[in-house]
CSV table of C-alpha atoms in Angstrom, one decimal:
chain,number,residue,atom,x,y,z
A,1,UNK,CA,31.9,0.6,-11.4
A,2,UNK,CA,29.7,0.7,-13.9
A,3,UNK,CA,27.2,-2.9,-14.1
A,4,UNK,CA,25.0,-4.4,-16.4
A,5,UNK,CA,22.1,-7.1,-16.5
A,6,UNK,CA,24.1,-10.6,-17.1
A,7,UNK,CA,21.6,-13.0,-18.4
A,8,UNK,CA,22.5,-17.3,-17.3
A,9,UNK,CA,20.5,-19.5,-19.8
A,10,UNK,CA,20.1,-22.8,-18.0
A,11,UNK,CA,18.4,-26.3,-17.8
A,12,UNK,CA,15.1,-26.1,-18.2
A,13,UNK,CA,13.0,-27.2,-15.0
A,14,UNK,CA,16.7,-26.5,-13.3
A,15,UNK,CA,16.6,-22.9,-12.8
A,16,UNK,CA,16.1,-23.4,-8.5
A,17,UNK,CA,20.0,-24.8,-9.3
A,18,UNK,CA,21.6,-21.7,-11.1
A,19,UNK,CA,20.2,-19.0,-8.7
A,20,UNK,CA,21.0,-20.7,-5.5
A,21,UNK,CA,24.3,-21.0,-7.0
A,22,UNK,CA,24.2,-16.8,-8.5
A,23,UNK,CA,23.7,-16.0,-4.7
A,24,UNK,CA,26.6,-18.2,-3.2
A,25,UNK,CA,29.2,-16.3,-5.5
A,26,UNK,CA,27.4,-13.2,-4.0
A,27,UNK,CA,25.2,-11.8,-6.4
A,28,UNK,CA,21.8,-10.0,-6.6
A,29,UNK,CA,18.8,-12.2,-8.7
A,30,UNK,CA,16.4,-9.0,-10.7
A,31,UNK,CA,14.7,-12.0,-12.8
A,32,UNK,CA,13.8,-15.6,-13.2
A,33,UNK,CA,11.9,-17.3,-16.2
A,34,UNK,CA,12.0,-20.4,-17.4
A,35,UNK,CA,15.6,-21.2,-18.6
A,36,UNK,CA,16.8,-18.1,-17.7
A,37,UNK,CA,18.7,-16.6,-14.7
A,38,UNK,CA,19.3,-12.3,-14.9
A,39,UNK,CA,21.5,-11.0,-12.5
A,40,UNK,CA,23.3,-8.4,-12.4
A,41,UNK,CA,27.2,-7.6,-11.3
A,42,UNK,CA,29.9,-6.0,-13.2
A,43,UNK,CA,32.8,-6.6,-15.1
A,44,UNK,CA,34.6,-8.7,-12.1
A,45,UNK,CA,30.8,-10.7,-12.2
A,46,UNK,CA,31.1,-11.9,-16.0
A,47,UNK,CA,35.1,-13.6,-15.1
A,48,UNK,CA,33.6,-15.3,-12.2
A,49,UNK,CA,30.3,-16.2,-13.3
A,50,UNK,CA,32.0,-18.1,-16.4
A,51,UNK,CA,34.7,-19.8,-14.2
A,52,UNK,CA,32.1,-20.8,-10.9
A,53,UNK,CA,29.0,-21.7,-12.1
A,54,UNK,CA,28.4,-25.4,-13.2
A,55,UNK,CA,25.1,-25.3,-14.1
A,56,UNK,CA,24.7,-22.9,-16.3
A,57,UNK,CA,25.4,-23.2,-20.6
A,58,UNK,CA,26.8,-19.7,-20.3
A,59,UNK,CA,27.2,-15.8,-19.3
A,60,UNK,CA,25.2,-12.8,-21.0
A,61,UNK,CA,25.8,-9.5,-21.0
A,62,UNK,CA,22.2,-8.0,-22.0
A,63,UNK,CA,22.7,-5.0,-24.0
A,64,UNK,CA,18.6,-4.2,-24.3
A,65,UNK,CA,15.2,-5.3,-24.1
A,66,UNK,CA,12.7,-4.0,-26.1
A,67,UNK,CA,9.1,-5.2,-27.5
A,68,UNK,CA,8.8,-5.5,-30.7
A,69,UNK,CA,5.8,-7.2,-33.5
A,70,UNK,CA,7.1,-6.1,-37.4
A,71,UNK,CA,10.2,-6.5,-38.8
A,72,UNK,CA,10.7,-2.3,-38.4
A,73,UNK,CA,10.5,-2.1,-35.0
A,74,UNK,CA,12.4,-4.6,-34.7
A,75,UNK,CA,14.9,-3.6,-36.7
A,76,UNK,CA,14.7,0.1,-35.0
A,77,UNK,CA,14.6,-1.3,-31.4
A,78,UNK,CA,18.1,-2.6,-32.1
A,79,UNK,CA,19.5,0.9,-34.2
A,80,UNK,CA,18.3,2.0,-30.4
A,81,UNK,CA,20.7,0.0,-28.9
A,82,UNK,CA,23.9,1.8,-27.8
A,83,UNK,CA,26.1,-0.8,-29.5
A,84,UNK,CA,28.6,1.6,-29.7
A,85,UNK,CA,29.2,1.3,-25.3
A,86,UNK,CA,30.4,-2.5,-26.2
A,87,UNK,CA,31.6,-2.5,-29.2
A,88,UNK,CA,35.0,-1.3,-30.6
A,89,UNK,CA,35.1,0.5,-34.2
A,90,UNK,CA,37.3,-3.2,-34.9
A,91,UNK,CA,34.6,-5.5,-33.2
A,92,UNK,CA,33.8,-8.6,-35.6
A,93,UNK,CA,29.9,-8.9,-34.7
A,94,UNK,CA,27.2,-10.9,-35.7
A,95,UNK,CA,24.1,-12.6,-34.5
A,96,UNK,CA,25.7,-16.1,-33.8
A,97,UNK,CA,21.6,-17.4,-33.0
A,98,UNK,CA,17.8,-16.0,-32.8
A,99,UNK,CA,15.3,-17.4,-31.3
A,100,UNK,CA,11.1,-17.4,-31.2
A,101,UNK,CA,8.7,-18.8,-28.4
A,102,UNK,CA,4.8,-17.1,-29.3
A,103,UNK,CA,5.9,-14.5,-31.4
A,104,UNK,CA,4.4,-12.5,-34.3
A,105,UNK,CA,8.6,-12.9,-35.7
A,106,UNK,CA,9.7,-16.3,-36.2
A,107,UNK,CA,12.3,-17.1,-38.5
A,108,UNK,CA,15.2,-17.2,-37.2
A,109,UNK,CA,17.1,-15.8,-40.1
A,110,UNK,CA,15.6,-12.8,-41.2
A,111,UNK,CA,15.9,-11.8,-37.5
A,112,UNK,CA,19.6,-12.8,-37.4
A,113,UNK,CA,19.8,-10.2,-41.0
A,114,UNK,CA,17.5,-7.7,-39.5
A,115,UNK,CA,19.4,-6.9,-36.5
A,116,UNK,CA,23.0,-7.1,-38.2
A,117,UNK,CA,21.9,-4.9,-40.7
A,118,UNK,CA,20.4,-2.2,-37.3
A,119,UNK,CA,23.8,-2.4,-35.6
A,120,UNK,CA,25.5,-1.6,-39.0
A,121,UNK,CA,23.2,1.5,-39.2
A,122,UNK,CA,23.7,2.7,-35.3
A,123,UNK,CA,27.3,1.8,-35.4
A,124,UNK,CA,27.8,3.3,-38.5
A,125,UNK,CA,26.4,7.0,-37.0
A,126,UNK,CA,28.6,7.2,-34.1
A,127,UNK,CA,32.2,6.4,-35.4
A,128,UNK,CA,31.7,8.4,-39.1
A,129,UNK,CA,32.3,5.1,-41.3
A,130,UNK,CA,30.8,3.5,-43.9
A,131,UNK,CA,32.5,0.0,-43.4
A,132,UNK,CA,33.6,-1.7,-40.8
A,133,UNK,CA,37.2,-4.2,-41.4
A,134,UNK,CA,35.7,-6.7,-38.2
A,135,UNK,CA,38.7,-7.8,-37.6
A,136,UNK,CA,39.2,-7.5,-34.2
A,137,UNK,CA,38.6,-9.4,-31.0
A,138,UNK,CA,34.5,-11.7,-32.1
A,139,UNK,CA,31.3,-9.8,-30.0
A,140,UNK,CA,29.1,-12.3,-30.7
A,141,UNK,CA,25.2,-11.7,-30.4
A,142,UNK,CA,22.1,-13.9,-29.3
A,143,UNK,CA,18.6,-12.5,-29.6
A,144,UNK,CA,15.5,-14.8,-27.6
A,145,UNK,CA,11.4,-13.5,-28.9
A,146,UNK,CA,9.7,-14.4,-26.3
A,147,UNK,CA,5.6,-13.0,-26.5
A,148,UNK,CA,6.9,-10.4,-28.8
A,149,UNK,CA,9.3,-9.0,-25.6
A,150,UNK,CA,13.0,-9.1,-27.5
A,151,UNK,CA,16.0,-9.6,-25.5
A,152,UNK,CA,19.5,-8.8,-27.2
A,153,UNK,CA,22.5,-9.9,-25.4
A,154,UNK,CA,26.4,-9.9,-26.5
A,155,UNK,CA,27.6,-13.8,-25.9
A,156,UNK,CA,30.4,-13.0,-22.8
A,157,UNK,CA,31.4,-17.2,-23.0
A,158,UNK,CA,32.0,-18.6,-27.0
A,159,UNK,CA,31.6,-22.5,-26.0
A,160,UNK,CA,28.3,-23.6,-23.8
A,161,UNK,CA,29.9,-23.8,-20.4
A,162,UNK,CA,29.4,-27.3,-20.5
A,163,UNK,CA,32.9,-27.8,-22.4
A,164,UNK,CA,34.8,-27.8,-19.5
A,165,UNK,CA,37.9,-29.4,-21.6
A,166,UNK,CA,38.2,-32.5,-19.6
A,167,UNK,CA,35.5,-34.5,-21.9
A,168,UNK,CA,37.3,-35.2,-25.2
A,169,UNK,CA,36.6,-39.3,-25.7
A,170,UNK,CA,32.8,-39.9,-24.5
A,171,UNK,CA,29.9,-42.5,-24.7
A,172,UNK,CA,26.9,-43.2,-26.9
A,173,UNK,CA,23.8,-40.8,-25.3
A,174,UNK,CA,26.3,-38.6,-22.8
A,175,UNK,CA,24.4,-36.1,-20.4
A,176,UNK,CA,26.3,-32.8,-20.4
A,177,UNK,CA,28.6,-31.7,-17.7
A,178,UNK,CA,26.1,-28.8,-16.6
A,179,UNK,CA,22.8,-30.9,-16.4
A,180,UNK,CA,25.5,-33.7,-14.5
A,181,UNK,CA,26.0,-31.1,-11.8
A,182,UNK,CA,22.4,-29.3,-11.6
A,183,UNK,CA,21.0,-32.9,-10.5
A,184,UNK,CA,24.2,-34.5,-8.2
A,185,UNK,CA,23.3,-30.1,-6.1
A,186,UNK,CA,19.8,-31.3,-6.4
A,187,UNK,CA,20.4,-34.6,-4.6
A,188,UNK,CA,21.6,-33.8,-0.2
A,189,UNK,CA,25.4,-36.2,-1.9
A,190,UNK,CA,28.0,-34.4,0.1
A,191,UNK,CA,31.6,-35.2,-0.3
A,192,UNK,CA,31.6,-37.4,3.4
A,193,UNK,CA,28.6,-40.2,1.4
A,194,UNK,CA,29.7,-42.5,-0.5
A,195,UNK,CA,28.3,-41.8,-4.7
A,196,UNK,CA,28.6,-44.8,-6.7
A,197,UNK,CA,27.2,-44.5,-11.0
A,198,UNK,CA,26.5,-48.1,-12.4
A,199,UNK,CA,26.9,-46.6,-15.7
A,200,UNK,CA,29.1,-44.6,-15.7
A,201,UNK,CA,30.0,-43.9,-19.2
A,202,UNK,CA,32.7,-41.1,-20.2
A,203,UNK,CA,32.5,-40.6,-16.4
A,204,UNK,CA,31.0,-37.5,-16.3
A,205,UNK,CA,28.9,-38.0,-12.9
A,206,UNK,CA,31.5,-39.0,-10.2
A,207,UNK,CA,34.2,-36.3,-12.4
A,208,UNK,CA,31.6,-33.6,-11.3
A,209,UNK,CA,30.6,-35.0,-7.5
A,210,UNK,CA,34.8,-35.3,-7.3
A,211,UNK,CA,35.6,-31.3,-8.8
A,212,UNK,CA,32.8,-30.4,-6.2
A,213,UNK,CA,34.3,-32.4,-3.2
A,214,UNK,CA,37.6,-30.4,-3.9
A,215,UNK,CA,36.1,-27.3,-5.0
A,216,UNK,CA,37.7,-27.2,-8.5
A,217,UNK,CA,35.8,-24.5,-10.5
A,218,UNK,CA,34.3,-25.8,-13.5
A,219,UNK,CA,35.7,-23.1,-16.2
A,220,UNK,CA,39.7,-22.2,-14.6
A,221,UNK,CA,40.9,-24.1,-18.1
A,222,UNK,CA,39.6,-23.0,-20.5
A,223,UNK,CA,39.0,-19.5,-22.7
A,224,UNK,CA,36.0,-17.3,-22.8
A,225,UNK,CA,35.2,-14.8,-26.3
A,226,UNK,CA,35.0,-12.4,-23.4
A,227,UNK,CA,38.8,-12.4,-22.4
A,228,UNK,CA,38.6,-10.5,-25.6
A,229,UNK,CA,37.0,-7.7,-24.9
A,230,UNK,CA,40.1,-5.4,-23.1
A,231,UNK,CA,37.2,-2.3,-23.5
A,232,UNK,CA,35.4,-4.4,-21.2
A,233,UNK,CA,37.2,-6.1,-19.2
A,234,UNK,CA,40.3,-5.6,-17.9
A,235,UNK,CA,43.1,-9.3,-18.3
A,236,UNK,CA,43.3,-8.4,-15.3
A,237,UNK,CA,40.4,-9.4,-13.7
A,238,UNK,CA,40.5,-13.3,-16.1
A,239,UNK,CA,43.7,-14.0,-14.1
A,240,UNK,CA,42.4,-12.6,-10.6
A,241,UNK,CA,39.7,-14.9,-10.6
A,242,UNK,CA,41.3,-18.4,-11.9
A,243,UNK,CA,43.6,-17.4,-8.9
A,244,UNK,CA,40.6,-17.1,-6.6
A,245,UNK,CA,39.4,-20.3,-8.3
A,246,UNK,CA,43.4,-22.1,-7.3
A,247,UNK,CA,43.5,-21.0,-3.9
A,248,UNK,CA,40.1,-23.1,-3.2
A,249,UNK,CA,41.1,-26.3,-4.9
A,250,UNK,CA,41.7,-29.2,-2.1
A,251,UNK,CA,42.4,-32.0,-4.6
A,252,UNK,CA,43.3,-34.0,-0.3
A,253,UNK,CA,39.3,-34.4,0.4
A,254,UNK,CA,38.9,-38.0,1.6
A,255,UNK,CA,35.8,-39.2,-0.8
A,256,UNK,CA,34.2,-42.8,-1.8
A,257,UNK,CA,33.3,-41.9,-5.1
A,258,UNK,CA,32.4,-45.2,-7.5
A,259,UNK,CA,32.1,-45.8,-11.3
A,260,UNK,CA,31.7,-48.7,-12.9
A,261,UNK,CA,30.9,-49.4,-16.8
A,262,UNK,CA,30.2,-52.8,-18.4
A,263,UNK,CA,32.0,-51.8,-21.2
A,264,UNK,CA,35.8,-51.3,-20.4
A,265,UNK,CA,36.8,-49.3,-23.2
A,266,UNK,CA,34.4,-47.0,-22.0
A,267,UNK,CA,35.4,-47.2,-18.3
A,268,UNK,CA,38.9,-46.5,-20.3
A,269,UNK,CA,37.8,-43.6,-21.3
A,270,UNK,CA,36.2,-42.2,-18.5
A,271,UNK,CA,39.6,-42.7,-16.6
A,272,UNK,CA,41.1,-40.2,-19.2
A,273,UNK,CA,38.8,-37.9,-18.7
A,274,UNK,CA,38.9,-38.1,-15.6
A,275,UNK,CA,42.8,-37.7,-15.2
A,276,UNK,CA,41.9,-34.1,-17.5
A,277,UNK,CA,40.0,-32.9,-14.5
A,278,UNK,CA,42.7,-33.1,-12.3
A,279,UNK,CA,40.7,-35.6,-9.8
A,280,UNK,CA,41.2,-39.6,-11.6
A,281,UNK,CA,43.0,-39.8,-7.5
A,282,UNK,CA,39.2,-38.9,-6.2
A,283,UNK,CA,37.7,-41.7,-8.1
A,284,UNK,CA,37.7,-45.4,-9.0
A,285,UNK,CA,36.7,-46.9,-12.4
A,286,UNK,CA,35.4,-50.3,-13.0
A,287,UNK,CA,34.5,-53.0,-15.5
A,288,UNK,CA,31.3,-54.1,-13.9
A,289,UNK,CA,27.6,-54.9,-14.9
A,290,UNK,CA,24.8,-53.4,-12.8
A,291,UNK,CA,23.6,-57.3,-11.8
A,292,UNK,CA,27.8,-57.0,-9.9
A,293,UNK,CA,26.9,-53.8,-7.7
A,294,UNK,CA,26.8,-54.7,-3.6
A,295,UNK,CA,28.2,-52.4,-1.2
A,296,UNK,CA,29.3,-53.4,2.4
A,297,UNK,CA,28.9,-49.1,3.2
A,298,UNK,CA,25.3,-47.4,4.3
A,299,UNK,CA,23.5,-44.3,3.4
A,300,UNK,CA,24.9,-44.6,-0.2
A,301,UNK,CA,24.2,-42.9,-3.4
A,302,UNK,CA,23.7,-44.1,-5.8
A,303,UNK,CA,23.5,-41.2,-9.1
A,304,UNK,CA,23.3,-42.6,-13.0
A,305,UNK,CA,21.8,-41.6,-16.4
A,306,UNK,CA,21.4,-46.0,-17.7
A,307,UNK,CA,20.5,-46.6,-21.3
A,308,UNK,CA,16.7,-44.9,-22.4
A,309,UNK,CA,16.3,-47.5,-25.1
A,310,UNK,CA,17.0,-44.3,-27.6
A,311,UNK,CA,17.3,-47.0,-30.5
A,312,UNK,CA,14.0,-49.4,-31.0
A,313,UNK,CA,16.6,-52.3,-31.0
A,314,UNK,CA,17.8,-51.5,-27.6
A,315,UNK,CA,13.6,-50.8,-26.1
A,316,UNK,CA,13.5,-55.1,-25.6
A,317,UNK,CA,16.4,-54.9,-23.4
A,318,UNK,CA,15.0,-52.0,-20.5
A,319,UNK,CA,12.5,-54.3,-18.9
A,320,UNK,CA,15.0,-56.7,-17.6
A,321,UNK,CA,17.7,-53.6,-16.9
A,322,UNK,CA,15.2,-51.7,-14.6
A,323,UNK,CA,14.5,-54.8,-13.1
A,324,UNK,CA,17.8,-55.4,-12.3
A,325,UNK,CA,18.8,-52.0,-11.5
A,326,UNK,CA,15.5,-52.6,-8.7
A,327,UNK,CA,16.7,-55.8,-7.0
A,328,UNK,CA,20.5,-54.1,-6.6
A,329,UNK,CA,19.1,-51.4,-5.1
A,330,UNK,CA,16.8,-53.4,-2.8
A,331,UNK,CA,20.5,-55.0,-2.1
A,332,UNK,CA,22.1,-51.8,-0.8
A,333,UNK,CA,20.6,-52.1,2.5
A,334,UNK,CA,19.6,-47.5,3.5
A,335,UNK,CA,20.7,-45.9,0.7
A,336,UNK,CA,18.5,-43.4,-1.8
A,337,UNK,CA,18.9,-44.0,-6.2
A,338,UNK,CA,18.4,-41.0,-8.0
A,339,UNK,CA,18.4,-41.9,-11.4
A,340,UNK,CA,17.6,-39.8,-15.0
A,341,UNK,CA,15.6,-41.4,-18.0
A,342,UNK,CA,13.5,-40.9,-20.1
A,343,UNK,CA,11.6,-44.3,-20.1
A,344,UNK,CA,8.7,-44.7,-19.4
A,345,UNK,CA,8.2,-47.7,-17.4
A,346,UNK,CA,11.0,-47.1,-15.0
A,347,UNK,CA,9.4,-47.2,-12.4
A,348,UNK,CA,6.9,-50.3,-13.0
A,349,UNK,CA,10.5,-53.1,-13.1
A,350,UNK,CA,12.4,-50.5,-11.3
A,351,UNK,CA,9.6,-51.9,-8.0
A,352,UNK,CA,9.5,-49.1,-6.8
A,353,UNK,CA,7.5,-45.6,-6.8
A,354,UNK,CA,9.8,-43.0,-6.6
A,355,UNK,CA,9.5,-40.5,-3.2
A,356,UNK,CA,9.3,-37.4,-5.9
A,357,UNK,CA,9.9,-37.5,-9.7
A,358,UNK,CA,11.1,-34.2,-11.8
A,359,UNK,CA,10.2,-34.0,-15.8
A,360,UNK,CA,13.6,-32.3,-17.0
A,361,UNK,CA,14.7,-31.8,-21.3
A,362,UNK,CA,18.0,-33.4,-22.2
A,363,UNK,CA,18.2,-31.5,-25.0
A,364,UNK,CA,15.6,-32.7,-27.3
A,365,UNK,CA,14.2,-35.7,-25.2
A,366,UNK,CA,12.1,-35.2,-22.8
A,367,UNK,CA,13.4,-37.9,-19.3
A,368,UNK,CA,12.5,-37.8,-15.7
A,369,UNK,CA,14.4,-37.6,-12.5
A,370,UNK,CA,13.2,-40.6,-10.6
A,371,UNK,CA,13.7,-39.7,-7.0
A,372,UNK,CA,14.3,-43.1,-4.3
A,373,UNK,CA,15.0,-41.5,-1.2
A,374,UNK,CA,17.1,-44.1,1.8
A,375,UNK,CA,16.5,-43.1,5.2
A,376,UNK,CA,18.9,-40.2,6.6
A,377,UNK,CA,22.1,-40.9,7.9
A,378,UNK,CA,22.3,-40.6,12.0
A,379,UNK,CA,23.5,-37.5,13.2
A,380,UNK,CA,27.4,-37.4,14.3
A,381,UNK,CA,27.7,-37.0,18.1
């Protein structure tokens, strides 16, 4: 059985959540870096990681690692890698992305063009041809440089894994599906507890929570680039993985998940997104202002992504808005609240210091995940 080193990029600061997911799938982690987890797995692991991981951005197959401080060293290092083991003679191959941090080589376009030339040279020697048609399956390559260490990998996913396929309509400043899933996993929420998002926007938090509750794998209804790599992965493995995912679904689960937004059009879009995800019957969406949030039950969860005021004209509304959030939360006896925002004065206007606070980058925006803990519910007899 051939095994690979598989690299999973994830949100910076949320590596522990992705690690737990990989362990739960049954794989051995070999390396942890900022924003990246590497684990060992076979061809089936490529399929299962793409279909089942909720918090990963993509799944990369490592071709090699080496040290390079000059473009000559980069060329020779990439040429020395066994490309013929991965890319067939008719494969379409290109460097889709190059990134560099704290390294002497820092120009992405130069790294990309030199890497492609080195790959062509290697494959010309192996296949004994001077020209490649590149009319077969796509093999996109990604290259990372970190402190002059070069990591070269094939991208098995294609579109980022946050593209589950259910969100065709989104509100302004949406949170990605992978980040929403990771933040829910950071909380002690379980399907038997109430979850309310009073700023639900396109419905990402409620939908991801409902998919977890119903055990719907996030990638089972989308395509992956590596599904075309029949030289490395048998087609049957993809069918078997989706079948495994189908067998685990339980859409009859009893949950109380609610999503509110002040904008009726946004609520309508959230409902349509939930319908595409197959969980619309598990979520109650309603047009409602945050000030109107009430709930008779105890020990619930607010998990939300309120407005940040990224536009200057919205900033002046934030003190009043976050004061409202604090007032509503104080009225919810024994609830916990988890809130991601870039607003620096959030705690001041909520009127309470968070029990925990975690810095997380949402795209290029530095945000904080404020965690206000309520009491634990009594243990059931």
